[in-house]
């Protein structure tokens, strides 16, 4: 895989059982690139390591006054320099290719997982962790995958040079062959502590990233309640924790680096001292001494890759662990589906709660628990919390459909929809049936003032659709973002549209017009609205009350207001005493069967009114 060939047609199915297995899987899937990098690395390192032999040969030729051997040494040195230049150039090219392609593979896997899980992803993994995995962690994982081949080439070079020195000059070669493994393994006892400190630093950095993300997302609210300084202080504390953890981690890596400098220096001193002693005794020539000395000097270069691979693994292991945790998340059902990709039509039924949305009607769902409402909306969108709880559309379980078909049939708009940056035309350019124009959707969502505000805030956009929206629509109010998101959902015109609190941030007058606009535009289509707003509930064909995970009542808004105290309490936000008082008044006004006797009725009314006044 070359960089120009990205993205991958298929990034593959990762082994996400652990961080180490994930790194191994990445390396195996880049075997061709790894072998190419290994080959160029061997050419580069061996060419560099051959220079001391050429220098020693040249020095000895000068001592022996041999012009023929001096010319040979010069030719060998030129050949080694050429191999060094070519190997280094193409090693760098192959290494960067491996790094980028590995990072790109991880990014594609994360993007595919995000598309598969949808909004359920951030419910199961913190948003800050997702951001950390898709940014900094991707680079660290790519770094380790790329560094493996270079480390392998360096290790092979060290072994080859040690063997060559033993053959070339046994007396000094044995010293080098024994000393170099000691140098390579000397830092191993320090690696666990360095790894723990690096993991601790990553944990603190992830926490700071998550806190920063939450603070930026809620900045408008924080300004409204005056909580900016409180959250800024929290972020400062988190940032200082990251700094302290980074300093402690850097100290350990500095110690490892110092050892990697000190020990080769001690080995070099030992080689020179022993070599001079042997030269004085006439057991080795000057050229052999120069060769061994230069080889030890040169070998410090490939030895640095031992430190790099240790550092790369320590940094990438927690990153790979986090990536594997995200990639191991699965839908409760198979995304491939076991049925053909035909789009079913009919009623939408949730067996877990018994909620039924009749085909072609506007159904409103009232749920006193917002979290339960969110889970129900997630199930309606084809994301059951566990197997066997899939909703049925026209009698067909959504989890038996391919994911693309299920999402075409049912579209869920969260209560906090995201607006991507770009022009309004790009925002509304979404797949749909083609029967709902952008102008119709904007009109139904009451976006007239939003369009005017976008044009006014734009420098060169005459057409509202050409005006730009800032990142996540932060320049817009909450109600404006909700209405644009609603218009985007209406354009898709799915078989079933599920809206979770679509008007919670708009005023009552606008809400009433939106309710009427959605009802008219979605006529003949199945629409489910999670809401407790009387204005929306009064426009619904059917209203379903869900209480404690099951359907408690079904009817029209006005009938449920009269006959269901639990429904009335959720919609009107009544207290228990207020709900009891209202129920007595309703029964008293109704009279007839079931009405209390006049005396008892008046006593109960008086007692409840006293409770209400004292409250």
mmCIF file of C-alpha atoms in Angstrom, residues 48-362:
data_model
loop_
_atom_site.group_PDB
_atom_site.id
_atom_site.type_symbol
_atom_site.label_atom_id
_atom_site.label_comp_id
_atom_site.label_asym_id
_atom_site.label_seq_id
_atom_site.Cartn_x
_atom_site.Cartn_y
_atom_site.Cartn_z
ATOM 1 C CA UNK A 48 27.407 2.411 7.866
ATOM 2 C CA UNK A 49 28.950 -0.454 9.847
ATOM 3 C CA UNK A 50 31.262 -1.340 6.931
ATOM 4 C CA UNK A 51 32.961 2.066 7.049
ATOM 5 C CA UNK A 52 35.189 1.202 10.066
ATOM 6 C CA UNK A 53 36.546 -1.846 8.218
ATOM 7 C CA UNK A 54 37.310 0.382 5.217
ATOM 8 C CA UNK A 55 39.018 2.938 7.442
ATOM 9 C CA UNK A 56 41.055 0.254 9.209
ATOM 10 C CA UNK A 57 42.107 -1.215 5.880
ATOM 11 C CA UNK A 58 43.159 2.237 4.653
ATOM 12 C CA UNK A 59 45.152 3.003 7.816
ATOM 13 C CA UNK A 60 46.956 -0.309 7.635
ATOM 14 C CA UNK A 61 47.674 0.260 3.920
ATOM 15 C CA UNK A 62 49.314 3.585 4.773
ATOM 16 C CA UNK A 63 51.348 1.950 7.535
ATOM 17 C CA UNK A 64 52.462 -0.799 5.139
ATOM 18 C CA UNK A 65 52.936 1.740 2.309
ATOM 19 C CA UNK A 66 50.687 -0.311 0.008
ATOM 20 C CA UNK A 67 49.108 1.851 -2.679
ATOM 21 C CA UNK A 68 47.129 -1.061 -4.087
ATOM 22 C CA UNK A 69 45.400 -1.802 -0.778
ATOM 23 C CA UNK A 70 44.827 1.919 -0.210
ATOM 24 C CA UNK A 71 43.036 2.167 -3.569
ATOM 25 C CA UNK A 72 40.975 -0.915 -2.662
ATOM 26 C CA UNK A 73 40.055 0.641 0.673
ATOM 27 C CA UNK A 74 39.017 3.839 -1.106
ATOM 28 C CA UNK A 75 36.818 1.905 -3.537
ATOM 29 C CA UNK A 76 35.182 -0.069 -0.722
ATOM 30 C CA UNK A 77 34.586 3.152 1.212
ATOM 31 C CA UNK A 78 32.925 4.781 -1.826
ATOM 32 C CA UNK A 79 30.731 1.707 -2.237
ATOM 33 C CA UNK A 80 29.773 1.774 1.449
ATOM 34 C CA UNK A 81 28.946 5.495 1.253
ATOM 35 C CA UNK A 82 26.753 4.905 -1.788
ATOM 36 C CA UNK A 83 24.937 2.059 0.004
ATOM 37 C CA UNK A 84 24.520 4.297 3.038
ATOM 38 C CA UNK A 85 23.005 7.138 1.004
ATOM 39 C CA UNK A 86 20.660 4.912 -1.007
ATOM 40 C CA UNK A 87 19.611 2.837 2.011
ATOM 41 C CA UNK A 88 18.981 5.870 4.207
ATOM 42 C CA UNK A 89 16.886 7.594 1.530
ATOM 43 C CA UNK A 90 14.647 4.651 0.784
ATOM 44 C CA UNK A 91 14.495 3.566 4.440
ATOM 45 C CA UNK A 92 13.077 6.960 5.334
ATOM 46 C CA UNK A 93 10.598 6.730 2.481
ATOM 47 C CA UNK A 94 9.471 3.223 3.469
ATOM 48 C CA UNK A 95 9.299 4.142 7.173
ATOM 49 C CA UNK A 96 7.121 7.202 6.570
ATOM 50 C CA UNK A 97 4.889 5.156 4.259
ATOM 51 C CA UNK A 98 4.459 2.492 6.936
ATOM 52 C CA UNK A 99 3.708 5.118 9.566
ATOM 53 C CA UNK A 100 1.095 6.958 7.513
ATOM 54 C CA UNK A 101 -0.579 3.832 6.138
ATOM 55 C CA UNK A 102 -0.805 2.277 9.621
ATOM 56 C CA UNK A 103 -2.300 5.472 11.038
ATOM 57 C CA UNK A 104 -4.700 5.687 8.095
ATOM 58 C CA UNK A 105 -5.831 2.099 8.659
ATOM 59 C CA UNK A 106 -6.570 2.837 12.319
ATOM 60 C CA UNK A 107 -8.438 6.018 11.400
ATOM 61 C CA UNK A 108 -10.549 4.150 8.855
ATOM 62 C CA UNK A 109 -11.347 1.468 11.420
ATOM 63 C CA UNK A 110 -12.369 4.109 13.959
ATOM 64 C CA UNK A 111 -14.485 5.954 11.378
ATOM 65 C CA UNK A 112 -16.198 2.718 10.381
ATOM 66 C CA UNK A 113 -16.894 1.888 14.018
ATOM 67 C CA UNK A 114 -18.295 5.379 14.633
ATOM 68 C CA UNK A 115 -20.562 5.040 11.593
ATOM 69 C CA UNK A 116 -21.693 1.613 12.804
ATOM 70 C CA UNK A 117 -22.479 2.647 16.372
ATOM 71 C CA UNK A 118 -23.729 6.155 15.640
ATOM 72 C CA UNK A 119 -24.729 8.148 18.689
ATOM 73 C CA UNK A 120 -24.410 5.012 20.830
ATOM 74 C CA UNK A 121 -20.600 5.378 20.650
ATOM 75 C CA UNK A 122 -20.379 8.381 22.974
ATOM 76 C CA UNK A 123 -22.852 6.731 25.344
ATOM 77 C CA UNK A 124 -20.481 3.799 25.794
ATOM 78 C CA UNK A 125 -17.131 5.614 25.563
ATOM 79 C CA UNK A 126 -16.330 9.117 26.825
ATOM 80 C CA UNK A 127 -16.130 11.711 24.071
ATOM 81 C CA UNK A 128 -12.693 12.805 25.282
ATOM 82 C CA UNK A 129 -11.372 9.265 24.930
ATOM 83 C CA UNK A 130 -12.724 9.020 21.386
ATOM 84 C CA UNK A 131 -10.979 12.310 20.528
ATOM 85 C CA UNK A 132 -7.706 11.113 22.100
ATOM 86 C CA UNK A 133 -7.822 7.803 20.205
ATOM 87 C CA UNK A 134 -8.574 9.404 16.837
ATOM 88 C CA UNK A 135 -5.822 12.053 17.138
ATOM 89 C CA UNK A 136 -2.698 11.507 19.240
ATOM 90 C CA UNK A 137 -3.129 7.775 19.786
ATOM 91 C CA UNK A 138 -3.275 7.110 16.052
ATOM 92 C CA UNK A 139 0.154 8.707 15.573
ATOM 93 C CA UNK A 140 1.713 6.726 18.439
ATOM 94 C CA UNK A 141 0.339 3.441 17.095
ATOM 95 C CA UNK A 142 1.708 4.246 13.639
ATOM 96 C CA UNK A 143 5.066 5.131 15.174
ATOM 97 C CA UNK A 144 5.486 1.716 16.821
ATOM 98 C CA UNK A 145 4.334 -0.211 13.751
ATOM 99 C CA UNK A 146 6.858 1.685 11.639
ATOM 100 C CA UNK A 147 9.705 1.394 14.166
ATOM 101 C CA UNK A 148 9.575 -2.417 14.343
ATOM 102 C CA UNK A 149 11.242 -2.924 10.966
ATOM 103 C CA UNK A 150 13.984 -0.385 11.700
ATOM 104 C CA UNK A 151 14.658 -1.984 15.075
ATOM 105 C CA UNK A 152 14.857 -5.416 13.452
ATOM 106 C CA UNK A 153 17.368 -4.123 10.904
ATOM 107 C CA UNK A 154 19.442 -2.519 13.694
ATOM 108 C CA UNK A 155 19.402 -5.729 15.774
ATOM 109 C CA UNK A 156 20.501 -7.851 12.807
ATOM 110 C CA UNK A 157 23.271 -5.359 12.055
ATOM 111 C CA UNK A 158 24.573 -5.512 15.639
ATOM 112 C CA UNK A 159 24.691 -9.320 15.511
ATOM 113 C CA UNK A 160 26.439 -9.331 12.119
ATOM 114 C CA UNK A 161 29.041 -6.768 13.178
ATOM 115 C CA UNK A 162 29.793 -8.575 16.446
ATOM 116 C CA UNK A 163 30.279 -11.840 14.565
ATOM 117 C CA UNK A 164 32.502 -10.089 12.015
ATOM 118 C CA UNK A 165 34.655 -8.538 14.761
ATOM 119 C CA UNK A 166 35.120 -11.897 16.449
ATOM 120 C CA UNK A 167 36.315 -13.360 13.158
ATOM 121 C CA UNK A 168 38.377 -10.284 12.220
ATOM 122 C CA UNK A 169 40.081 -9.759 15.567
ATOM 123 C CA UNK A 170 39.122 -12.395 18.175
ATOM 124 C CA UNK A 171 40.829 -10.750 21.152
ATOM 125 C CA UNK A 172 38.962 -7.440 20.887
ATOM 126 C CA UNK A 173 35.942 -8.911 19.084
ATOM 127 C CA UNK A 174 35.008 -11.026 22.094
ATOM 128 C CA UNK A 175 35.043 -7.926 24.311
ATOM 129 C CA UNK A 176 32.689 -6.130 21.932
ATOM 130 C CA UNK A 177 30.448 -9.191 21.440
ATOM 131 C CA UNK A 178 30.013 -9.516 25.213
ATOM 132 C CA UNK A 179 29.661 -5.813 25.919
ATOM 133 C CA UNK A 180 27.065 -4.875 23.289
ATOM 134 C CA UNK A 181 24.287 -7.225 24.537
ATOM 135 C CA UNK A 182 24.874 -5.813 28.006
ATOM 136 C CA UNK A 183 24.378 -2.332 26.608
ATOM 137 C CA UNK A 184 21.199 -3.348 24.802
ATOM 138 C CA UNK A 185 19.665 -5.077 27.841
ATOM 139 C CA UNK A 186 20.863 -2.679 30.543
ATOM 140 C CA UNK A 187 17.768 -0.506 30.383
ATOM 141 C CA UNK A 188 15.257 -3.376 30.578
ATOM 142 C CA UNK A 189 14.829 -3.130 34.390
ATOM 143 C CA UNK A 190 13.853 0.531 33.986
ATOM 144 C CA UNK A 191 11.249 -0.013 31.256
ATOM 145 C CA UNK A 192 8.342 -1.196 33.479
ATOM 146 C CA UNK A 193 8.586 1.923 35.630
ATOM 147 C CA UNK A 194 8.913 4.139 32.551
ATOM 148 C CA UNK A 195 5.882 2.421 31.025
ATOM 149 C CA UNK A 196 3.792 2.935 34.162
ATOM 150 C CA UNK A 197 4.689 6.612 34.238
ATOM 151 C CA UNK A 198 3.854 6.952 30.542
ATOM 152 C CA UNK A 199 0.480 5.225 31.119
ATOM 153 C CA UNK A 200 -0.251 7.566 34.012
ATOM 154 C CA UNK A 201 0.585 10.556 31.830
ATOM 155 C CA UNK A 202 -1.783 9.289 29.083
ATOM 156 C CA UNK A 203 -4.546 8.835 31.628
ATOM 157 C CA UNK A 204 -4.150 12.387 32.890
ATOM 158 C CA UNK A 205 -3.946 13.752 29.343
ATOM 159 C CA UNK A 206 -7.130 11.899 28.366
ATOM 160 C CA UNK A 207 -8.919 13.330 31.393
ATOM 161 C CA UNK A 208 -7.777 16.852 30.506
ATOM 162 C CA UNK A 209 -8.897 16.400 26.892
ATOM 163 C CA UNK A 210 -12.304 15.179 28.005
ATOM 164 C CA UNK A 211 -12.685 18.093 30.421
ATOM 165 C CA UNK A 212 -11.677 20.587 27.721
ATOM 166 C CA UNK A 213 -14.147 19.055 25.263
ATOM 167 C CA UNK A 214 -16.980 19.233 27.788
ATOM 168 C CA UNK A 215 -16.097 22.817 28.711
ATOM 169 C CA UNK A 216 -16.041 24.024 25.105
ATOM 170 C CA UNK A 217 -19.286 22.200 24.307
ATOM 171 C CA UNK A 218 -21.046 23.808 27.269
ATOM 172 C CA UNK A 219 -19.408 27.236 27.066
ATOM 173 C CA UNK A 220 -22.631 29.024 26.208
ATOM 174 C CA UNK A 221 -24.388 27.522 29.224
ATOM 175 C CA UNK A 222 -21.425 28.203 31.483
ATOM 176 C CA UNK A 223 -21.454 31.857 30.500
ATOM 177 C CA UNK A 224 -25.147 32.023 31.256
ATOM 178 C CA UNK A 225 -24.749 30.725 34.811
ATOM 179 C CA UNK A 226 -21.367 32.308 35.476
ATOM 180 C CA UNK A 227 -19.540 29.001 35.764
ATOM 181 C CA UNK A 228 -16.673 29.768 33.401
ATOM 182 C CA UNK A 229 -14.061 30.339 36.087
ATOM 183 C CA UNK A 230 -15.039 27.182 37.964
ATOM 184 C CA UNK A 231 -14.490 25.001 34.900
ATOM 185 C CA UNK A 232 -11.369 26.911 33.900
ATOM 186 C CA UNK A 233 -9.925 26.251 37.354
ATOM 187 C CA UNK A 234 -10.729 22.578 36.933
ATOM 188 C CA UNK A 235 -8.987 22.530 33.576
ATOM 189 C CA UNK A 236 -5.964 24.345 35.020
ATOM 190 C CA UNK A 237 -5.702 21.712 37.738
ATOM 191 C CA UNK A 238 -6.040 18.923 35.176
ATOM 192 C CA UNK A 239 -3.429 20.598 32.966
ATOM 193 C CA UNK A 240 -1.003 20.858 35.885
ATOM 194 C CA UNK A 241 -1.548 17.171 36.652
ATOM 195 C CA UNK A 242 -0.603 16.377 33.053
ATOM 196 C CA UNK A 243 2.502 18.570 33.322
ATOM 197 C CA UNK A 244 3.666 16.920 36.553
ATOM 198 C CA UNK A 245 3.051 13.448 35.114
ATOM 199 C CA UNK A 246 4.929 14.382 31.927
ATOM 200 C CA UNK A 247 7.900 15.678 33.938
ATOM 201 C CA UNK A 248 8.067 12.432 35.966
ATOM 202 C CA UNK A 249 7.863 10.393 32.770
ATOM 203 C CA UNK A 250 10.530 12.535 31.080
ATOM 204 C CA UNK A 251 12.884 12.044 34.030
ATOM 205 C CA UNK A 252 12.742 8.290 33.621
ATOM 206 C CA UNK A 253 13.305 8.471 29.872
ATOM 207 C CA UNK A 254 16.167 10.894 30.449
ATOM 208 C CA UNK A 255 17.767 8.349 32.770
ATOM 209 C CA UNK A 256 17.372 5.653 30.116
ATOM 210 C CA UNK A 257 18.942 7.950 27.513
ATOM 211 C CA UNK A 258 21.815 8.780 29.856
ATOM 212 C CA UNK A 259 22.512 5.085 30.380
ATOM 213 C CA UNK A 260 22.462 4.565 26.612
ATOM 214 C CA UNK A 261 25.187 7.228 26.342
ATOM 215 C CA UNK A 262 27.234 6.263 29.409
ATOM 216 C CA UNK A 263 27.569 2.527 28.859
ATOM 217 C CA UNK A 264 28.769 2.734 25.224
ATOM 218 C CA UNK A 265 31.328 5.284 26.380
ATOM 219 C CA UNK A 266 32.583 2.891 29.072
ATOM 220 C CA UNK A 267 32.751 0.075 26.523
ATOM 221 C CA UNK A 268 34.702 2.320 24.170
ATOM 222 C CA UNK A 269 37.205 3.162 26.922
ATOM 223 C CA UNK A 270 37.620 -0.540 27.709
ATOM 224 C CA UNK A 271 38.165 -1.407 24.039
ATOM 225 C CA UNK A 272 40.744 1.362 23.550
ATOM 226 C CA UNK A 273 42.636 0.490 26.752
ATOM 227 C CA UNK A 274 42.752 -3.219 25.946
ATOM 228 C CA UNK A 275 43.495 -2.573 22.275
ATOM 229 C CA UNK A 276 46.454 -0.317 23.059
ATOM 230 C CA UNK A 277 47.767 -2.983 25.416
ATOM 231 C CA UNK A 278 47.493 -5.609 22.639
ATOM 232 C CA UNK A 279 49.089 -3.284 20.088
ATOM 233 C CA UNK A 280 52.078 -2.691 22.355
ATOM 234 C CA UNK A 281 52.535 -6.417 22.635
ATOM 235 C CA UNK A 282 52.319 -6.708 18.867
ATOM 236 C CA UNK A 283 49.281 -8.990 18.976
ATOM 237 C CA UNK A 284 47.193 -6.644 16.781
ATOM 238 C CA UNK A 285 48.034 -4.103 14.122
ATOM 239 C CA UNK A 286 47.204 -0.401 14.208
ATOM 240 C CA UNK A 287 44.657 -0.893 11.454
ATOM 241 C CA UNK A 288 42.845 -3.607 13.438
ATOM 242 C CA UNK A 289 42.740 -1.345 16.510
ATOM 243 C CA UNK A 290 41.292 1.493 14.449
ATOM 244 C CA UNK A 291 38.744 -0.878 12.909
ATOM 245 C CA UNK A 292 37.466 -2.189 16.256
ATOM 246 C CA UNK A 293 37.450 1.286 17.829
ATOM 247 C CA UNK A 294 35.529 2.741 14.883
ATOM 248 C CA UNK A 295 33.081 -0.175 14.902
ATOM 249 C CA UNK A 296 32.189 0.442 18.543
ATOM 250 C CA UNK A 297 31.704 4.112 17.754
ATOM 251 C CA UNK A 298 29.459 3.324 14.787
ATOM 252 C CA UNK A 299 27.403 0.704 16.647
ATOM 253 C CA UNK A 300 26.081 3.327 19.043
ATOM 254 C CA UNK A 301 23.914 4.475 16.117
ATOM 255 C CA UNK A 302 21.921 1.231 15.625
ATOM 256 C CA UNK A 303 21.887 0.752 19.407
ATOM 257 C CA UNK A 304 19.771 3.898 19.725
ATOM 258 C CA UNK A 305 16.969 2.030 17.998
ATOM 259 C CA UNK A 306 16.766 -0.287 21.005
ATOM 260 C CA UNK A 307 15.832 2.721 23.132
ATOM 261 C CA UNK A 308 13.448 3.993 20.457
ATOM 262 C CA UNK A 309 11.543 0.709 20.160
ATOM 263 C CA UNK A 310 11.198 0.546 23.939
ATOM 264 C CA UNK A 311 9.872 4.087 24.032
ATOM 265 C CA UNK A 312 7.593 3.533 21.034
ATOM 266 C CA UNK A 313 6.076 0.420 22.613
ATOM 267 C CA UNK A 314 5.616 2.110 25.978
ATOM 268 C CA UNK A 315 3.829 5.032 24.361
ATOM 269 C CA UNK A 316 1.827 3.016 21.846
ATOM 270 C CA UNK A 317 0.661 0.196 24.130
ATOM 271 C CA UNK A 318 -1.862 2.284 26.107
ATOM 272 C CA UNK A 319 -2.882 3.998 22.864
ATOM 273 C CA UNK A 320 -3.463 0.613 21.219
ATOM 274 C CA UNK A 321 -5.371 -0.542 24.299
ATOM 275 C CA UNK A 322 -7.716 2.439 24.052
ATOM 276 C CA UNK A 323 -8.142 1.954 20.309
ATOM 277 C CA UNK A 324 -8.873 -1.748 20.822
ATOM 278 C CA UNK A 325 -11.457 -0.888 23.471
ATOM 279 C CA UNK A 326 -13.290 1.363 21.007
ATOM 280 C CA UNK A 327 -12.943 -1.073 18.122
ATOM 281 C CA UNK A 328 -14.215 -3.967 20.242
ATOM 282 C CA UNK A 329 -17.566 -2.263 20.759
ATOM 283 C CA UNK A 330 -20.306 -3.942 18.802
ATOM 284 C CA UNK A 331 -23.951 -3.404 18.102
ATOM 285 C CA UNK A 332 -26.145 -5.796 19.998
ATOM 286 C CA UNK A 333 -26.989 -7.302 16.605
ATOM 287 C CA UNK A 334 -25.195 -8.141 13.381
ATOM 288 C CA UNK A 335 -24.745 -5.110 11.122
ATOM 289 C CA UNK A 336 -24.732 -7.312 8.044
ATOM 290 C CA UNK A 337 -28.284 -8.520 8.532
ATOM 291 C CA UNK A 338 -29.775 -11.830 7.523
ATOM 292 C CA UNK A 339 -32.509 -10.529 5.211
ATOM 293 C CA UNK A 340 -32.438 -8.909 1.821
ATOM 294 C CA UNK A 341 -32.059 -5.165 1.686
ATOM 295 C CA UNK A 342 -35.731 -4.445 0.909
ATOM 296 C CA UNK A 343 -37.259 -1.645 2.950
ATOM 297 C CA UNK A 344 -40.203 -2.890 5.024
ATOM 298 C CA UNK A 345 -43.257 -0.734 5.643
ATOM 299 C CA UNK A 346 -45.877 -0.870 8.369
ATOM 300 C CA UNK A 347 -46.219 -0.271 12.079
ATOM 301 C CA UNK A 348 -43.173 0.286 14.268
ATOM 302 C CA UNK A 349 -43.362 -1.871 17.401
ATOM 303 C CA UNK A 350 -41.034 -2.095 20.386
ATOM 304 C CA UNK A 351 -41.525 -5.434 22.185
ATOM 305 C CA UNK A 352 -39.554 -4.300 25.231
ATOM 306 C CA UNK A 353 -42.074 -1.605 26.187
ATOM 307 C CA UNK A 354 -45.070 -2.527 24.020
ATOM 308 C CA UNK A 355 -44.913 0.858 22.286
ATOM 309 C CA UNK A 356 -46.669 0.837 18.886
ATOM 310 C CA UNK A 357 -46.331 3.623 16.299
ATOM 311 C CA UNK A 358 -49.050 3.142 13.708
ATOM 312 C CA UNK A 359 -47.924 3.483 10.108
ATOM 313 C CA UNK A 360 -48.688 6.845 8.531
ATOM 314 C CA UNK A 361 -49.539 8.579 11.812
ATOM 315 C CA UNK A 362 -47.840 11.053 14.108
#
